[in-house]
Amino acid sequence: MKAIRYHAFGGPDELRIDEIPVPHAGAGEIRIAVHFAGVNPSDWKRREGQYKAFEDVVFPLTVGVEASGVVDEIGDGVSGIAIGDAVFGFGTGTVAEKAILTHWAAKPTAVSFAVAAGLPVIADTATRALDEVNIATGQTLLVSGAAGGVGTAIVQLASLRGITVIGSARSSKHNYLVSLGAIPTTYGPGLQERIAQLAPMGIDAAIDVAGSGIIPELISIVGNPAHVLSVADFSAEHYGAKFSHGPPEQPEITLATIARLCADGLFKLHIEGVYPLQQTANAHRVSAEGHVTGKLVINVC
């Protein structure tokens, strides 16, 4: 089968289409014929070697950790699913014609394969960040970098929890943020003054999605580093803030929840770009520029 792999750390030109053996589902796993795979900043950061200090990597490495598709093999001990079912979830090496999923949920009929492929990482990251930043119903949250995939999820999931969200993004994306339920503002100098006008009672917590070196300013705005969290800036803990990362927490619950919200029209994901398998490197380049609204996905079949 065809898969996107890299054989050394480096830029997007390290990505290549390799012919590799088809994997088989182990105990507790399923295999899918991949329709779409999501593109995440972690994909190109991992490819660049940014995670090598805390991840063991054996080259060559197949790209991707989330996908949607149709079940074509079921491992031992798996129940409640059948060959031919449409699913989405977390896996390994998902930018490939077939992939192993370790955690999954049924894809609602009303949700496209493209959208479903972009849901797992952002749903998990947003849920974890909201739980860890200590924000409650009736409070106000500032999201720095609110128009990307994770920001999209944080804004909507926070709003569903009864939290007021102020989101920063380029002015061209402000209408998008309003459509998600956020109060928009811009990046750059004067942020603290703009926030004071938008939230005269103060900001209760802040989440940094962009990783743009804004942690000290967010701490100043919130007033307490314990209520500032980043999902992108490794230096956050240096300032006393939190850095959230790691494997999915309660992934089946998160996937089932996001599937239900999407099916009910309570959660939306904008797909900004769809790339064929052979253009995965271009998708990585676009993602690394940091201006994506919603998500990018790879069309595998």
CSV table of C-alpha atoms in Angstrom, one decimal:
chain,number,residue,atom,x,y,z
A,1,MET,CA,0.0,0.0,0.0
A,2,LYS,CA,1.0,3.6,-0.4
A,3,ALA,CA,2.0,5.6,2.7
A,4,ILE,CA,3.6,9.0,3.4
A,5,ARG,CA,6.8,8.5,5.4
A,6,TYR,CA,10.0,10.3,6.2
A,7,HIS,CA,13.4,8.7,6.8
A,8,ALA,CA,15.1,11.5,8.8
A,9,PHE,CA,14.1,14.7,10.6
A,10,GLY,CA,13.9,17.7,8.4
A,11,GLY,CA,11.6,19.9,6.2
A,12,PRO,CA,8.6,18.9,4.2
A,13,ASP,CA,10.8,17.7,1.3
A,14,GLU,CA,11.7,14.7,3.6
A,15,LEU,CA,8.2,13.4,3.0
A,16,ARG,CA,7.8,10.7,0.3
A,17,ILE,CA,5.3,8.2,-0.9
A,18,ASP,CA,6.6,4.7,0.0
A,19,GLU,CA,5.2,1.3,-0.8
A,20,ILE,CA,4.9,-0.6,2.5
A,21,PRO,CA,3.3,-3.8,3.7
A,22,VAL,CA,-0.4,-3.5,4.7
A,23,PRO,CA,-0.6,-3.5,8.6
A,24,HIS,CA,-2.9,-5.8,10.5
A,25,ALA,CA,-5.1,-5.0,13.4
A,26,GLY,CA,-3.9,-6.3,16.8
A,27,ALA,CA,-5.9,-7.0,19.9
A,28,GLY,CA,-8.2,-4.2,20.6
A,29,GLU,CA,-7.6,-2.5,17.3
A,30,ILE,CA,-9.3,-2.1,14.0
A,31,ARG,CA,-8.0,-1.4,10.5
A,32,ILE,CA,-9.6,1.0,8.1
A,33,ALA,CA,-9.4,1.8,4.4
A,34,VAL,CA,-8.6,5.4,4.9
A,35,HIS,CA,-10.7,8.0,3.2
A,36,PHE,CA,-9.2,11.2,4.8
A,37,ALA,CA,-6.5,11.9,7.3
A,38,GLY,CA,-6.2,15.1,9.3
A,39,VAL,CA,-3.2,17.4,9.2
A,40,ASN,CA,-2.0,18.8,12.6
A,41,PRO,CA,0.8,21.1,13.7
A,42,SER,CA,2.2,18.1,15.6
A,43,ASP,CA,2.7,16.3,12.3
A,44,TRP,CA,5.3,18.8,11.0
A,45,LYS,CA,6.7,19.6,14.4
A,46,ARG,CA,7.4,15.8,14.9
A,47,ARG,CA,8.9,15.6,11.4
A,48,GLU,CA,11.2,18.6,12.2
A,49,GLY,CA,12.4,16.8,15.3
A,50,GLN,CA,10.8,19.2,17.8
A,51,TYR,CA,9.5,16.2,19.9
A,52,LYS,CA,12.6,14.1,19.9
A,53,ALA,CA,13.5,15.0,23.5
A,54,PHE,CA,10.4,13.2,24.8
A,55,GLU,CA,9.4,10.8,22.0
A,56,ASP,CA,11.2,7.6,20.8
A,57,VAL,CA,11.3,7.6,17.0
A,58,VAL,CA,12.3,4.7,14.8
A,59,PHE,CA,12.8,5.7,11.2
A,60,PRO,CA,11.1,5.5,8.7
A,61,LEU,CA,8.0,7.0,10.3
A,62,THR,CA,4.6,7.1,8.7
A,63,VAL,CA,2.8,10.5,9.1
A,64,GLY,CA,-0.6,11.0,10.8
A,65,VAL,CA,-2.4,10.3,14.0
A,66,GLU,CA,-6.1,10.7,13.0
A,67,ALA,CA,-8.3,9.5,10.1
A,68,SER,CA,-11.7,8.5,8.9
A,69,GLY,CA,-12.6,5.5,6.7
A,70,VAL,CA,-14.3,2.2,6.5
A,71,VAL,CA,-13.5,-0.8,8.7
A,72,ASP,CA,-11.9,-3.7,6.8
A,73,GLU,CA,-10.3,-5.7,9.6
A,74,ILE,CA,-11.1,-6.2,13.3
A,75,GLY,CA,-8.7,-7.3,15.9
A,76,ASP,CA,-9.2,-9.7,18.7
A,77,GLY,CA,-11.4,-8.5,21.6
A,78,VAL,CA,-13.2,-5.8,19.6
A,79,SER,CA,-17.0,-5.8,19.7
A,80,GLY,CA,-19.8,-3.5,18.6
A,81,ILE,CA,-18.4,-2.9,15.2
A,82,ALA,CA,-18.5,-4.7,11.8
A,83,ILE,CA,-16.6,-4.8,8.6
A,84,GLY,CA,-17.9,-2.0,6.4
A,85,ASP,CA,-18.8,0.4,9.2
A,86,ALA,CA,-17.8,4.1,8.7
A,87,VAL,CA,-15.6,5.3,11.6
A,88,PHE,CA,-13.1,8.0,12.6
A,89,GLY,CA,-10.5,8.1,15.3
A,90,PHE,CA,-7.0,8.1,16.5
A,91,GLY,CA,-4.4,5.8,15.0
A,92,THR,CA,-0.8,5.5,13.8
A,93,GLY,CA,0.5,6.2,10.4
A,94,THR,CA,-2.9,7.4,9.2
A,95,VAL,CA,-1.7,9.2,6.0
A,96,ALA,CA,-1.7,5.9,4.2
A,97,GLU,CA,-4.2,3.8,2.2
A,98,LYS,CA,-4.9,1.6,5.2
A,99,ALA,CA,-4.3,2.5,8.9
A,100,ILE,CA,-4.7,1.0,12.3
A,101,LEU,CA,-7.0,2.8,14.7
A,102,THR,CA,-6.6,2.4,18.4
A,103,HIS,CA,-9.6,4.5,19.5
A,104,TRP,CA,-12.6,5.2,17.3
A,105,ALA,CA,-16.3,6.1,17.1
A,106,ALA,CA,-18.9,5.6,14.5
A,107,LYS,CA,-19.1,8.4,11.9
A,108,PRO,CA,-22.5,10.0,11.8
A,109,THR,CA,-24.2,9.9,8.4
A,110,ALA,CA,-24.6,13.7,8.5
A,111,VAL,CA,-20.8,14.2,9.0
A,112,SER,CA,-18.6,14.0,6.0
A,113,PHE,CA,-15.5,11.8,6.0
A,114,ALA,CA,-13.4,14.9,5.5
A,115,VAL,CA,-14.8,16.6,8.6
A,116,ALA,CA,-14.6,13.5,10.6
A,117,ALA,CA,-10.9,13.0,9.9
A,118,GLY,CA,-10.2,16.4,11.3
A,119,LEU,CA,-12.0,16.0,14.6
A,120,PRO,CA,-10.1,13.6,16.9
A,121,VAL,CA,-7.0,15.7,17.8
A,122,ILE,CA,-8.8,19.0,18.1
A,123,ALA,CA,-11.6,17.6,20.2
A,124,ASP,CA,-9.2,15.8,22.6
A,125,THR,CA,-6.9,18.8,22.9
A,126,ALA,CA,-9.7,21.3,23.4
A,127,THR,CA,-11.4,19.1,26.0
A,128,ARG,CA,-8.2,18.5,27.9
A,129,ALA,CA,-7.2,22.2,27.8
A,130,LEU,CA,-10.6,23.4,29.1
A,131,ASP,CA,-10.5,20.8,31.9
A,132,GLU,CA,-6.9,21.7,32.9
A,133,VAL,CA,-7.2,25.5,32.8
A,134,ASN,CA,-9.8,25.6,35.6
A,135,ILE,CA,-12.5,27.6,33.8
A,136,ALA,CA,-16.1,27.3,34.9
A,137,THR,CA,-19.6,28.2,33.7
A,138,GLY,CA,-20.2,31.9,33.8
A,139,GLN,CA,-16.6,32.8,33.6
A,140,THR,CA,-14.6,34.5,30.7
A,141,LEU,CA,-11.9,32.7,28.7
A,142,LEU,CA,-9.3,34.3,26.4
A,143,VAL,CA,-8.1,32.1,23.5
A,144,SER,CA,-5.0,33.2,21.7
A,145,GLY,CA,-5.1,31.8,18.2
A,146,ALA,CA,-8.8,31.0,18.2
A,147,ALA,CA,-9.4,30.5,14.4
A,148,GLY,CA,-7.3,27.3,13.9
A,149,GLY,CA,-8.4,23.8,14.4
A,150,VAL,CA,-7.9,23.6,18.2
A,151,GLY,CA,-9.1,27.1,18.6
A,152,THR,CA,-12.2,26.3,16.7
A,153,ALA,CA,-12.9,23.4,19.1
A,154,ILE,CA,-12.1,25.4,22.3
A,155,VAL,CA,-14.4,28.2,21.3
A,156,GLN,CA,-17.4,25.9,20.6
A,157,LEU,CA,-16.9,23.5,23.5
A,158,ALA,CA,-16.3,26.4,26.0
A,159,SER,CA,-19.5,28.1,24.7
A,160,LEU,CA,-21.4,24.9,25.2
A,161,ARG,CA,-20.2,24.9,28.8
A,162,GLY,CA,-21.6,28.4,29.3
A,163,ILE,CA,-18.2,30.1,29.2
A,164,THR,CA,-17.8,33.5,27.5
A,165,VAL,CA,-15.0,33.3,25.0
A,166,ILE,CA,-12.8,36.2,23.6
A,167,GLY,CA,-10.7,34.9,20.7
A,168,SER,CA,-7.8,36.6,19.1
A,169,ALA,CA,-7.1,36.2,15.4
A,170,ARG,CA,-6.4,38.2,12.2
A,171,SER,CA,-9.2,40.7,11.5
A,172,SER,CA,-10.0,38.7,8.3
A,173,LYS,CA,-11.1,35.8,10.6
A,174,HIS,CA,-13.3,37.8,13.0
A,175,ASN,CA,-16.6,36.9,11.2
A,176,TYR,CA,-15.6,33.3,11.5
A,177,LEU,CA,-15.0,33.6,15.2
A,178,VAL,CA,-18.4,35.4,15.7
A,179,SER,CA,-20.1,32.5,13.8
A,180,LEU,CA,-18.6,30.1,16.4
A,181,GLY,CA,-19.8,32.2,19.3
A,182,ALA,CA,-16.7,34.1,20.3
A,183,ILE,CA,-16.0,37.8,20.8
A,184,PRO,CA,-13.1,38.6,18.4
A,185,THR,CA,-10.1,40.8,18.9
A,186,THR,CA,-6.8,41.2,17.1
A,187,TYR,CA,-3.2,40.2,17.9
A,188,GLY,CA,-0.4,42.5,18.6
A,189,PRO,CA,0.4,45.6,20.7
A,190,GLY,CA,-2.4,46.9,22.9
A,191,LEU,CA,-3.9,43.5,23.4
A,192,GLN,CA,-4.3,44.0,27.2
A,193,GLU,CA,-6.1,47.3,26.6
A,194,ARG,CA,-8.4,45.8,24.1
A,195,ILE,CA,-9.2,42.9,26.4
A,196,ALA,CA,-9.9,45.3,29.3
A,197,GLN,CA,-12.5,47.0,27.1
A,198,LEU,CA,-14.1,43.8,26.0
A,199,ALA,CA,-14.1,42.2,29.5
A,200,PRO,CA,-14.2,45.0,32.1
A,201,MET,CA,-14.8,42.4,34.8
A,202,GLY,CA,-11.5,40.7,33.9
A,203,ILE,CA,-10.4,37.4,32.3
A,204,ASP,CA,-10.6,34.3,34.4
A,205,ALA,CA,-8.3,32.0,32.3
A,206,ALA,CA,-6.4,32.0,29.0
A,207,ILE,CA,-5.4,29.3,26.6
A,208,ASP,CA,-2.6,29.8,24.1
A,209,VAL,CA,-3.1,27.8,20.9
A,210,ALA,CA,-0.8,29.7,18.5
A,211,GLY,CA,2.5,29.3,20.5
A,212,SER,CA,3.6,32.8,19.6
A,213,GLY,CA,5.5,33.7,22.7
A,214,ILE,CA,2.6,35.4,24.3
A,215,ILE,CA,2.6,33.5,27.7
A,216,PRO,CA,3.9,36.4,29.8
A,217,GLU,CA,1.3,38.8,28.4
A,218,LEU,CA,-1.5,36.3,29.0
A,219,ILE,CA,-0.3,35.9,32.6
A,220,SER,CA,-0.4,39.6,33.0
A,221,ILE,CA,-4.0,39.8,31.6
A,222,VAL,CA,-5.3,36.9,33.8
A,223,GLY,CA,-3.3,37.8,36.9
A,224,ASN,CA,-2.5,34.2,37.8
A,225,PRO,CA,-0.2,31.8,35.9
A,226,ALA,CA,-2.2,28.8,37.3
A,227,HIS,CA,-5.0,29.8,35.0
A,228,VAL,CA,-2.9,30.2,31.8
A,229,LEU,CA,-2.3,27.1,29.6
A,230,SER,CA,-0.6,26.5,26.3
A,231,VAL,CA,-1.0,23.6,23.9
A,232,ALA,CA,1.8,24.9,21.7
A,233,ASP,CA,4.5,26.8,23.7
A,234,PHE,CA,6.9,24.4,25.4
A,235,SER,CA,8.2,27.4,27.5
A,236,ALA,CA,4.9,27.9,29.3
A,237,GLU,CA,5.9,26.0,32.5
A,238,HIS,CA,9.0,28.2,32.7
A,239,TYR,CA,6.7,31.1,33.5
A,240,GLY,CA,4.5,29.1,35.9
A,241,ALA,CA,1.8,28.5,33.4
A,242,LYS,CA,0.7,25.0,32.3
A,243,PHE,CA,1.6,23.1,29.2
A,244,SER,CA,-0.9,20.5,28.0
A,245,HIS,CA,0.1,17.6,25.9
A,246,GLY,CA,0.1,13.9,25.8
A,247,PRO,CA,-1.9,10.9,24.6
A,248,PRO,CA,-5.7,11.2,24.4
A,249,GLU,CA,-7.6,11.2,27.7
A,250,GLN,CA,-10.7,9.1,27.7
A,251,PRO,CA,-10.6,9.1,23.8
A,252,GLU,CA,-13.7,7.0,23.3
A,253,ILE,CA,-15.8,9.3,25.4
A,254,THR,CA,-14.4,12.4,23.6
A,255,LEU,CA,-14.9,10.9,20.1
A,256,ALA,CA,-18.5,9.8,20.9
A,257,THR,CA,-19.3,13.2,22.3
A,258,ILE,CA,-17.9,15.2,19.3
A,259,ALA,CA,-19.7,12.8,16.9
A,260,ARG,CA,-23.0,13.5,18.7
A,261,LEU,CA,-22.4,17.3,18.8
A,262,CYS,CA,-21.6,17.3,15.0
A,263,ALA,CA,-24.6,15.2,14.2
A,264,ASP,CA,-26.9,17.5,16.2
A,265,GLY,CA,-25.4,20.6,14.5
A,266,LEU,CA,-23.9,21.9,17.7
A,267,PHE,CA,-20.2,21.7,16.6
A,268,LYS,CA,-18.9,22.7,13.2
A,269,LEU,CA,-15.5,22.3,11.6
A,270,HIS,CA,-14.4,24.3,8.6
A,271,ILE,CA,-12.1,22.4,6.2
A,272,GLU,CA,-9.9,25.1,4.6
A,273,GLY,CA,-8.0,22.8,2.3
A,274,VAL,CA,-8.1,19.2,0.9
A,275,TYR,CA,-4.9,17.8,-0.5
A,276,PRO,CA,-4.3,14.6,-2.4
A,277,LEU,CA,-1.8,12.1,-0.9
A,278,GLN,CA,1.0,13.2,-3.2
A,279,GLN,CA,0.6,16.8,-2.0
A,280,THR,CA,1.0,16.1,1.7
A,281,ALA,CA,4.3,18.1,1.8
A,282,ASN,CA,2.3,21.1,0.6
A,283,ALA,CA,-0.3,20.6,3.3
A,284,HIS,CA,2.6,20.6,5.9
A,285,ARG,CA,4.0,23.8,4.5
A,286,VAL,CA,0.6,25.6,4.7
A,287,SER,CA,0.0,24.3,8.2
A,288,ALA,CA,3.4,25.5,9.4
A,289,GLU,CA,2.6,29.0,8.1
A,290,GLY,CA,0.1,29.3,11.0
A,291,HIS,CA,-2.8,30.9,9.2
A,292,VAL,CA,-5.2,28.0,8.6
A,293,THR,CA,-8.8,28.6,9.5
A,294,GLY,CA,-10.2,25.3,10.9
A,295,LYS,CA,-8.4,22.2,9.5
A,296,LEU,CA,-6.5,20.8,6.5
A,297,VAL,CA,-7.1,17.2,5.5
A,298,ILE,CA,-5.5,14.7,3.1
A,299,ASN,CA,-7.8,12.9,0.6
A,300,VAL,CA,-6.3,9.4,0.5
A,301,CYS,CA,-8.9,7.7,-1.6
